GROMACS .gro file of C-alpha atoms in nm:
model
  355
    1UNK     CA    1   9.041  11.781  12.163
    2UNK     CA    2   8.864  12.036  11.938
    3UNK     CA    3   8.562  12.017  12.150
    4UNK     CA    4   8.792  12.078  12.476
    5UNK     CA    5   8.956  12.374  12.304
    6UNK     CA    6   8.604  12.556  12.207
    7UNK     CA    7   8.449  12.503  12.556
    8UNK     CA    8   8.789  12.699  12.656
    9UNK     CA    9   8.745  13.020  12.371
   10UNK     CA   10   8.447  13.096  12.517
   11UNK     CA   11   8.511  13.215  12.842
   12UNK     CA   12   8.907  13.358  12.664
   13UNK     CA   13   8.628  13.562  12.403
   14UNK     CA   14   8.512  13.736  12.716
   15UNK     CA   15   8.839  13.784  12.831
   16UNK     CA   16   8.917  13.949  12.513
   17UNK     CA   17   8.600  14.166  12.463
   18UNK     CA   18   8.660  14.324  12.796
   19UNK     CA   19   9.021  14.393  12.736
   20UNK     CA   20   8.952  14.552  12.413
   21UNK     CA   21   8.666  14.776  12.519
   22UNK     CA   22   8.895  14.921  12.820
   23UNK     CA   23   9.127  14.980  12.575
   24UNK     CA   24   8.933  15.179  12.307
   25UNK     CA   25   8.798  15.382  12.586
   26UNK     CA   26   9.115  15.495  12.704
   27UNK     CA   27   9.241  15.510  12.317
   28UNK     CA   28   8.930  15.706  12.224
   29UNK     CA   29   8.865  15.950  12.503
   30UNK     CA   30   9.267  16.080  12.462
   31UNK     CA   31   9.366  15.996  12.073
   32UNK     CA   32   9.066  16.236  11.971
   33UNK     CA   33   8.950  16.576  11.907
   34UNK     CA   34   8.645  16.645  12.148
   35UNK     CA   35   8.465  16.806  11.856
   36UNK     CA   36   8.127  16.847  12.115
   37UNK     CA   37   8.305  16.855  12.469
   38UNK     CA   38   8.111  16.628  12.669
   39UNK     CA   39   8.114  16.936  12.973
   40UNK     CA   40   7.897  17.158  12.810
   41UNK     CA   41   7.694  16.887  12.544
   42UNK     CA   42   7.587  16.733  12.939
   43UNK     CA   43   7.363  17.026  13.036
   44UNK     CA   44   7.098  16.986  12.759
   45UNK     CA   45   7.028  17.375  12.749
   46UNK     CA   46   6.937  17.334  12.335
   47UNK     CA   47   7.212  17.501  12.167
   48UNK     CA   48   7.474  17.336  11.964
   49UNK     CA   49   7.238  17.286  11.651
   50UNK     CA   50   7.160  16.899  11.521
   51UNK     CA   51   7.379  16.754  11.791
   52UNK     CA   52   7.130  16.906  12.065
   53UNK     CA   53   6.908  16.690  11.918
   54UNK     CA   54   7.098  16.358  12.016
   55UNK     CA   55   7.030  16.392  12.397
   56UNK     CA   56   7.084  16.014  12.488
   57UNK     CA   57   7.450  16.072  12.659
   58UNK     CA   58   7.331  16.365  12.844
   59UNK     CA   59   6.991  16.223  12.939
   60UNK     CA   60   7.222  15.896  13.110
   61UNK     CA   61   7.462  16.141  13.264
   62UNK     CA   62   7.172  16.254  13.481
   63UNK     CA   63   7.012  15.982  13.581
   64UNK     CA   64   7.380  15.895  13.699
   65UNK     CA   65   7.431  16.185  13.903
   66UNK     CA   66   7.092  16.116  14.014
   67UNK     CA   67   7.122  15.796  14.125
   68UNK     CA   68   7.435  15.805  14.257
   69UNK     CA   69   7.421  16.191  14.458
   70UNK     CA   70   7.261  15.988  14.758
   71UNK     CA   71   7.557  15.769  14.814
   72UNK     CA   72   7.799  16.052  14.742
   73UNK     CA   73   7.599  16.252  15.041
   74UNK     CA   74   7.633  15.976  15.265
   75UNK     CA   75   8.013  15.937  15.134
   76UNK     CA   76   8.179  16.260  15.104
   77UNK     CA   77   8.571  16.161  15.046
   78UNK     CA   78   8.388  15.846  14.804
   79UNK     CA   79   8.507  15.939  14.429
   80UNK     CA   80   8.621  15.795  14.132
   81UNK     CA   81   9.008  15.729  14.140
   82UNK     CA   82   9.254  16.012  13.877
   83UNK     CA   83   9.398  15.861  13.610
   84UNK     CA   84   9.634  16.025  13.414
   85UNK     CA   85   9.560  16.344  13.262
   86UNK     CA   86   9.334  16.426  13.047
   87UNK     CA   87   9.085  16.178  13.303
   88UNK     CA   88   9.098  16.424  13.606
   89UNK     CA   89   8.691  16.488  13.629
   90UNK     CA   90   8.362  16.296  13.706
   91UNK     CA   91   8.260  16.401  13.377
   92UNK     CA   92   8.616  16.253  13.210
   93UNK     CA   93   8.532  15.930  13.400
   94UNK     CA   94   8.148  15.925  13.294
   95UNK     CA   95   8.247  15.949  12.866
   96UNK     CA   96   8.504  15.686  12.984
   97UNK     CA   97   8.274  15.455  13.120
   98UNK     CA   98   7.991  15.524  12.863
   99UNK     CA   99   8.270  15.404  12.570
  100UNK     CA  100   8.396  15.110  12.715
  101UNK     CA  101   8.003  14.973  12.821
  102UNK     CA  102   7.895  15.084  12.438
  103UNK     CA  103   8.194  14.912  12.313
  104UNK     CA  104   8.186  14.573  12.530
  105UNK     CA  105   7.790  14.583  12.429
  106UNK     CA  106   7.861  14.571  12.025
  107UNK     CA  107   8.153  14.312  12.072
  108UNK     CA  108   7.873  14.069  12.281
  109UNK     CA  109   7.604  14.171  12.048
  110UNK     CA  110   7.784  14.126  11.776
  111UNK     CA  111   7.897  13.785  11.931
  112UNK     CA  112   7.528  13.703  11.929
  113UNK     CA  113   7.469  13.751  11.557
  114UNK     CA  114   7.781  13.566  11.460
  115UNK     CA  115   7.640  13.291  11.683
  116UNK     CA  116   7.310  13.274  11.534
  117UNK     CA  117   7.465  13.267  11.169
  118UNK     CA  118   7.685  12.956  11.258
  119UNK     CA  119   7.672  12.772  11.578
  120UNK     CA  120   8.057  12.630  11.503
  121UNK     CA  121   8.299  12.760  11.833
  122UNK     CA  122   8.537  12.969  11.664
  123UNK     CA  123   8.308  13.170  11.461
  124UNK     CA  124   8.169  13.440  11.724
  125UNK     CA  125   8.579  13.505  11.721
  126UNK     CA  126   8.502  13.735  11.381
  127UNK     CA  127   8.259  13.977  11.646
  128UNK     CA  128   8.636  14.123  11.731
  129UNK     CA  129   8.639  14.261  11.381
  130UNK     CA  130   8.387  14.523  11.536
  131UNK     CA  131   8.695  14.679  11.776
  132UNK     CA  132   8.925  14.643  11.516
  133UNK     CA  133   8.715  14.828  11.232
  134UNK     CA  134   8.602  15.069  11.508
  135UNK     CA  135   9.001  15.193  11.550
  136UNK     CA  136   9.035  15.287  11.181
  137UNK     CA  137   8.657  15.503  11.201
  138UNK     CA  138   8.753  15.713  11.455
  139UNK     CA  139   9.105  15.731  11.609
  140UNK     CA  140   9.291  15.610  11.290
  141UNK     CA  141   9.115  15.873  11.045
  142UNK     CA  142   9.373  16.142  10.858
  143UNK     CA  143   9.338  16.481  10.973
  144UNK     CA  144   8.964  16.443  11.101
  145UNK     CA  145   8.969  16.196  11.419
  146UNK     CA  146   8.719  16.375  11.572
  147UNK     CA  147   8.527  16.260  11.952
  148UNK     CA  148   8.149  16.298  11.974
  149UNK     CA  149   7.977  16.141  12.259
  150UNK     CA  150   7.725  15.975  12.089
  151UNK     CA  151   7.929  15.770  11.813
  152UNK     CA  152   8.037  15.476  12.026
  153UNK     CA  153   7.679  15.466  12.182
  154UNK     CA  154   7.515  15.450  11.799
  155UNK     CA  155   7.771  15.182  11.696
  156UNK     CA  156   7.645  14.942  11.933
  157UNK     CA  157   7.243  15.028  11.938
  158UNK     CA  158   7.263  14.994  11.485
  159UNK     CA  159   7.437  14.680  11.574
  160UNK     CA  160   7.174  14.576  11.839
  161UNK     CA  161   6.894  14.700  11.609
  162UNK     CA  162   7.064  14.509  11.267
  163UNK     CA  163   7.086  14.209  11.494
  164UNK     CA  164   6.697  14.200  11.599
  165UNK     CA  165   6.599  14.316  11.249
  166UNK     CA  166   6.781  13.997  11.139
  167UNK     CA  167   6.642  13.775  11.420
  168UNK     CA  168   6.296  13.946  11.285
  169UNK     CA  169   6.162  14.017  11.649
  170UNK     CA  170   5.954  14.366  11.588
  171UNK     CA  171   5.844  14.468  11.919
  172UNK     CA  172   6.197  14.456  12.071
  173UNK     CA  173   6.329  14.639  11.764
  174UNK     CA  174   6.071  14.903  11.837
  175UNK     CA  175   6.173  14.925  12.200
  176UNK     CA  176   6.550  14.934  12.121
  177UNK     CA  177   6.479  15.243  11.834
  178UNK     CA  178   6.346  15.478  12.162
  179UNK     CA  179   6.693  15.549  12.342
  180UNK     CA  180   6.858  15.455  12.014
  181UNK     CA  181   6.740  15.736  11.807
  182UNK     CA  182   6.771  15.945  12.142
  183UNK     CA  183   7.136  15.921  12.069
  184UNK     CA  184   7.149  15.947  11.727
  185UNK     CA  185   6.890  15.938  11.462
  186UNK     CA  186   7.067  15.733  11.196
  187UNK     CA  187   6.919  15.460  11.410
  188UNK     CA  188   6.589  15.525  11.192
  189UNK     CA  189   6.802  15.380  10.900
  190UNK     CA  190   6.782  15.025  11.090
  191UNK     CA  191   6.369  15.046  10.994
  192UNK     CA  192   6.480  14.964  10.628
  193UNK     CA  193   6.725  14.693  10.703
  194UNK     CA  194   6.402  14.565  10.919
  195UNK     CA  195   6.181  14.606  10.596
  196UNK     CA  196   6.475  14.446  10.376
  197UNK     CA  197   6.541  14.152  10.621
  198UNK     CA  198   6.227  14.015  10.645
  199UNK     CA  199   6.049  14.114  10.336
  200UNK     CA  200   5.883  13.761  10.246
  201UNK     CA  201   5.851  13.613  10.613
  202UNK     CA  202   5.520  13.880  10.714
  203UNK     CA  203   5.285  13.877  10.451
  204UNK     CA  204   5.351  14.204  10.247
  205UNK     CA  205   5.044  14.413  10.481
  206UNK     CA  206   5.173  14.345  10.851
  207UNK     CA  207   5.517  14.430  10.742
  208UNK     CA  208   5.462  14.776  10.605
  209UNK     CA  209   5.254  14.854  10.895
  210UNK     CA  210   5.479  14.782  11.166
  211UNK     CA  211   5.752  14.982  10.970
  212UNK     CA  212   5.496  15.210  10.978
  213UNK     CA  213   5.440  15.241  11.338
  214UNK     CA  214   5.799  15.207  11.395
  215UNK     CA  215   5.886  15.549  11.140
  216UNK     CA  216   5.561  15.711  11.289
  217UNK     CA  217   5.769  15.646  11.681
  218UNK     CA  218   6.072  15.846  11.533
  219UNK     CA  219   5.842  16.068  11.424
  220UNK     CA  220   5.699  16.155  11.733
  221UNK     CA  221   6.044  16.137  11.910
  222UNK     CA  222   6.181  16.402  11.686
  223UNK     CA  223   5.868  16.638  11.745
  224UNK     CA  224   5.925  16.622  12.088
  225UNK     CA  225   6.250  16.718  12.098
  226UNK     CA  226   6.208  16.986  11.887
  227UNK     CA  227   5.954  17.091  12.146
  228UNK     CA  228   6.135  17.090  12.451
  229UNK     CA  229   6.466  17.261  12.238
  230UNK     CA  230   6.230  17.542  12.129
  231UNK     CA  231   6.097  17.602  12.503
  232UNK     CA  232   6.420  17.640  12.565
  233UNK     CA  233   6.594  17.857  12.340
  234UNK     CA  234   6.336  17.967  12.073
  235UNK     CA  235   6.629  17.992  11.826
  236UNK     CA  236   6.801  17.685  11.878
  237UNK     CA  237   6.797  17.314  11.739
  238UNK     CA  238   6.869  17.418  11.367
  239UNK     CA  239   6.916  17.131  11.138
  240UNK     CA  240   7.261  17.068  10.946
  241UNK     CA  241   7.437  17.280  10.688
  242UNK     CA  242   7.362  17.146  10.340
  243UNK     CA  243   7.735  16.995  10.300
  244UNK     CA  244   7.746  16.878   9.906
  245UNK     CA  245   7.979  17.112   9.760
  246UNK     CA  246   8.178  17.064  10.028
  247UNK     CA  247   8.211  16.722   9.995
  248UNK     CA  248   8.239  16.766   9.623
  249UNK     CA  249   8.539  16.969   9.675
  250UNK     CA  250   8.730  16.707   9.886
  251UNK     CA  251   8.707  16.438   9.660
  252UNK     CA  252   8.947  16.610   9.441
  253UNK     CA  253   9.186  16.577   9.726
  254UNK     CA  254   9.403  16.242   9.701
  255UNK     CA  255   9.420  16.190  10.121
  256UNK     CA  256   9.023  16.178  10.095
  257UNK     CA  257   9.032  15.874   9.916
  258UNK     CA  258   9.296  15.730  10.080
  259UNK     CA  259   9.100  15.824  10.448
  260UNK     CA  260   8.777  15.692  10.295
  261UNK     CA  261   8.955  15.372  10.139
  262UNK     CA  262   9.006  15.271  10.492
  263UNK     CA  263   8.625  15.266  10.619
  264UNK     CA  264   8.575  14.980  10.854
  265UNK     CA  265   8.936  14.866  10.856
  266UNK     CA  266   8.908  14.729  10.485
  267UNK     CA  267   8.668  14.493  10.642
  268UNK     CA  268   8.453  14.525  10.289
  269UNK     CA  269   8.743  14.334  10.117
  270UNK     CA  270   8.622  14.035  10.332
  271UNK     CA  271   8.278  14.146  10.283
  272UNK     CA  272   8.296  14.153   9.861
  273UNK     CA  273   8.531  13.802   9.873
  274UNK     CA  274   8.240  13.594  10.028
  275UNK     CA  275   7.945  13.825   9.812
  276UNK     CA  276   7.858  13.517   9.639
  277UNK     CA  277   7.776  13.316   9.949
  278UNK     CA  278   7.559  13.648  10.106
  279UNK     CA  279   7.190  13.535  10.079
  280UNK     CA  280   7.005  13.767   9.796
  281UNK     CA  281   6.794  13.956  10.073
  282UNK     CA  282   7.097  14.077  10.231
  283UNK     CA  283   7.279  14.147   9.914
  284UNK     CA  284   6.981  14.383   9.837
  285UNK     CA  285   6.916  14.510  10.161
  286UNK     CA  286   7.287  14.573  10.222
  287UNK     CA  287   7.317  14.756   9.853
  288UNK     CA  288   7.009  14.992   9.977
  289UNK     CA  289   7.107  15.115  10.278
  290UNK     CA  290   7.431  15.164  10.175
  291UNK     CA  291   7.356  15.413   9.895
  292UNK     CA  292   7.042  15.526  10.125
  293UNK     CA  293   7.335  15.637  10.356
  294UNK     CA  294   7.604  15.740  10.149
  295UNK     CA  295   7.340  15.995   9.988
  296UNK     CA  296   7.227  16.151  10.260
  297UNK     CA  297   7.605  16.183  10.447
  298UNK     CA  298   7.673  16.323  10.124
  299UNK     CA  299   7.400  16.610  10.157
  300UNK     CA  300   7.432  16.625  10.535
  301UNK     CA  301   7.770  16.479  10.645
  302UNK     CA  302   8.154  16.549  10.617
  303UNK     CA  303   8.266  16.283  10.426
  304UNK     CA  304   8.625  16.269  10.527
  305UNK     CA  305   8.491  16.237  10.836
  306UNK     CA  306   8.482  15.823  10.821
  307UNK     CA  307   8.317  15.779  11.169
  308UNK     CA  308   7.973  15.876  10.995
  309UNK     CA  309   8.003  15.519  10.841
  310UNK     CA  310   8.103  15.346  11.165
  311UNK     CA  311   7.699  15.225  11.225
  312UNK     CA  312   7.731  15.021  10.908
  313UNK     CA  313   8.002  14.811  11.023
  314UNK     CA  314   7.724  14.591  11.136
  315UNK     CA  315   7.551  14.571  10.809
  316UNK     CA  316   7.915  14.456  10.665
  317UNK     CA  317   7.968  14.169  10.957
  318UNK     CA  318   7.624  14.017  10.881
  319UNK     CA  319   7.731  14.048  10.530
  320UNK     CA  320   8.045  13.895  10.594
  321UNK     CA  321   7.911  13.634  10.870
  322UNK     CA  322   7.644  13.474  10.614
  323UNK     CA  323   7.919  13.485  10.346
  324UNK     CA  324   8.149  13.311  10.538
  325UNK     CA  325   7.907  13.053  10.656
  326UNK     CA  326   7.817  12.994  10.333
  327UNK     CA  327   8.137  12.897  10.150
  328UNK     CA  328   8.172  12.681  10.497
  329UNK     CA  329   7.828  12.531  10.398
  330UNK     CA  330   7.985  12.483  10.054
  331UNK     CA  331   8.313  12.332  10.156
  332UNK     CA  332   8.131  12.046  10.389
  333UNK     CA  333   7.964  11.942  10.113
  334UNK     CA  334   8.275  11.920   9.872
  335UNK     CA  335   8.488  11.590   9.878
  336UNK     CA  336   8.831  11.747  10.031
  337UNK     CA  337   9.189  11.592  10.155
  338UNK     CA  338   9.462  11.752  10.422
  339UNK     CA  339   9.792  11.702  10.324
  340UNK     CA  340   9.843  11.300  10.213
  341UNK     CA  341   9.493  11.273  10.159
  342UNK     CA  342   9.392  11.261  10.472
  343UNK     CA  343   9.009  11.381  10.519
  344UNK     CA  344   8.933  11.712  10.688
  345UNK     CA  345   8.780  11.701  10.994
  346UNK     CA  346   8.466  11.857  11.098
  347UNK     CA  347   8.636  12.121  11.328
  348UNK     CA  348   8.876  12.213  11.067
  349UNK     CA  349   8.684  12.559  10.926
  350UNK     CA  350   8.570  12.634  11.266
  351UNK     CA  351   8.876  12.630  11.356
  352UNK     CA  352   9.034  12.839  11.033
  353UNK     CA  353   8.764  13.104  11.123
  354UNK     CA  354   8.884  13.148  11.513
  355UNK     CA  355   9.199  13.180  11.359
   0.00000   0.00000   0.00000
């Protein structure tokens, strides 16, 4: 029966993913602030300071419009059906769309990972914890829910790039960094999880050089950008406001913690529960980037803005997805009873986890 019932949460996972992703994209794209509007960030004319440098959302809206102006020639009355307001635009239905494919991508990405943790049906079930964290960065922050077209996008390339840097497969890490540091270039943070992750399996040489090439390829990105923003407006494409006494200041305020407290959903309670079982790389690795990040957010960033952290969210599920598989690891090998003594079966944690 247990094997029945897995063959069965497989195809109800989908089911699930899909639902969830239609629903943040609705959720997101009205319970938000549209701190960028997506109307004027689409034209790409350089302004708008670091964000002009995260060109990704923009550089996808043409190729739609693009691709898609032939058929609209040949089909004048063909157009995307209203929904209710605010979604009355091509452009409303475009951010829309973009959410809900970013958001379905990290849920089956993160699906993937899980999967290649632990093999056991019921523990891919966890990749939900994604959605669910994803709600409290950026519609269930206090006073700063802000809507950037880019964050959902980033969310699910970091968790595409933490799940290759984990698999240890450089040259489609170094294909997935292009478009994902096109979006946003916290991506480049993912080249140090790469270094952390498989420090020991490349001999010491070929490791550093293909982190190498990979932080030379940002490199390059970012000149080129800055090339085609200054062509365009000479005094555009500014880099960010040096934020630190800001940030300072708000951590006198009690509703920072509080809105900080709740980062990923409270997800890291899971995460610090099952530390133990986390393999020693990761633990390292994980401790890095963290206070890699939360030092330059606190330099760069607005703290109280929580969806800065969002990316990580995959660092904590691999965190919590080894942890997890490791007290399982631990608990198979301990003597245990059910009830009157009755022996556990094999499905039994498999089957706590999909719980």
């Amino acid at each position: 029966m247990t094997e029945v019932q897995g063959v069965r949460r497989q195809p109800l996972l989908t089911v699930v993913c899909v639902l969830l992703s239609a629903h943040f994209a609705i959720a997101y794209n009205t319970l938000t602030s549209a701190m960028v509007p997506f109307h004027t960030y689409k034209d790409l004319k350089g302004d708008g300071g670091p964000f002009a440098y995260r060109m990704l959302p923009a550089l996808l809206w043409k190729a739609a419009t693009a691709l898609l102006h032939p058929l609209y020639l040949r089909f004048p009355r063909l157009h995307m059906p209203y929904l209710n307001r605010p979604f009355t635009s091509q452009e409303d239905w475009f951010v829309v769309l973009l959410t809900f494919a970013a958001m379905l991508g990290t849920l089956l990405v993160a699906r993937r990972l899980l999967r290649s943790i632990d093999s056991h049906r019921g523990f891919e079930w966890m990749a939900l914890g994604m959605g669910y964290a994803a709600y409290f960065d950026t519609m269930l922050v206090l006073n700063r829910n802000l809507y950037y077209p880019y964050d959902v996008a980033a969310l699910f390339f970091f968790t595409l790039l933490v799940y290759l840097a984990y698999q240890g497969r450089p040259v489609a890490f170094t294909l997935v960094l292009i478009p994902a540091f096109l979006n946003k270039e916290t991506a480049a943070v993912a080249i140090f999880i790469f270094l952390g992750l498989q420090y020991g399996r490349y001999s010491l040489l070929r490791l550093m050089s293909l982190c190498a090439g990979m932080g030379a390829l940002v490199v390059a990105i970012r000149l080129a950008e800055r090339a085609y923003i200054q062509h365009l407006c000479s005094s555009c494409g500014g880099m960010t406001q040096n934020q630190f006494s800001e940030n300072v200041h708000q951590m006198f305020n009690p509703l920072f913690w509080l809105s900080e407290s709740a980062v990923f959903g409270f997800a890291y309670v899971a995460a610090i529960l099952f530390w133990r079982f986390v393999p020693v790389r990761v633990r390292v690795t994980s401790i890095a980037v963290f206070v890699l990040w939360g030092a330059a957010m606190t330099v760069v960033g607005i703290l109280r803005e929580v969806r800065i952290f969002s990316e990580l969210s995959a660092v904590v599920l691999l965190m919590i997805g080894l942890g997890v598989h490791g007290w399982l690891q631990e608990r198979r090998l301990e003597p245990r009873t059910i009830g009157e003594g009755a022996p556990a079966v094999d499905g039994e944690a498999s089957f706590v986890v999909a719980i």
